[in-house]
């Protein structure tokens, strides 16, 4: 049987962003605001590479953080779409955290920042 029509697909149109110095600075500032917080980077590095961790695992991995602060930072990361929170309907409650694909895409960005910082000349005092 032959078809009388061609398969129709919608092609995604990539919008080209034209950055100005002001809009670029605002965009970076907005992105950095999502990551600011004493514990967020430690949380991210615990979850990179597809790691899935329970709240208690994160507490053990970051012993200096309080429960309240860890919960607050995880909620903010979840709200910003960086962390995924999976709640299982069991007793006792089981909650697992992982990075969203967008959150996982931060790994090469942070790696580039780390490499950039490592290139700093040692004679420069900060």
mmCIF file of C-alpha atoms in Angstrom, residues 4 14 20 28 36 44 54 65 68-69 78 91 97 99-100 116-117 124-125:
data_model
loop_
_atom_site.group_PDB
_atom_site.id
_atom_site.type_symbol
_atom_site.label_atom_id
_atom_site.label_comp_id
_atom_site.label_asym_id
_atom_site.label_seq_id
_atom_site.Cartn_x
_atom_site.Cartn_y
_atom_site.Cartn_z
ATOM 1 C CA UNK A 4 -0.538 9.549 -0.596
ATOM 2 C CA UNK A 14 17.155 27.816 16.555
ATOM 3 C CA UNK A 20 25.234 42.987 23.815
ATOM 4 C CA UNK A 28 25.555 35.550 33.293
ATOM 5 C CA UNK A 36 24.964 30.990 44.502
ATOM 6 C CA UNK A 44 26.107 19.425 42.238
ATOM 7 C CA UNK A 54 19.008 10.104 48.937
ATOM 8 C CA UNK A 65 25.804 21.275 56.116
ATOM 9 C CA UNK A 68 17.695 22.746 57.098
ATOM 10 C CA UNK A 69 20.282 24.290 54.777
ATOM 11 C CA UNK A 78 14.812 21.871 42.072
ATOM 12 C CA UNK A 91 6.962 4.099 54.560
ATOM 13 C CA UNK A 97 17.804 13.459 44.085
ATOM 14 C CA UNK A 99 20.410 16.135 38.135
ATOM 15 C CA UNK A 100 18.098 17.002 35.291
ATOM 16 C CA UNK A 116 40.478 28.470 33.912
ATOM 17 C CA UNK A 117 41.091 29.050 37.641
ATOM 18 C CA UNK A 124 49.039 36.926 41.991
ATOM 19 C CA UNK A 125 47.710 37.424 45.506
#
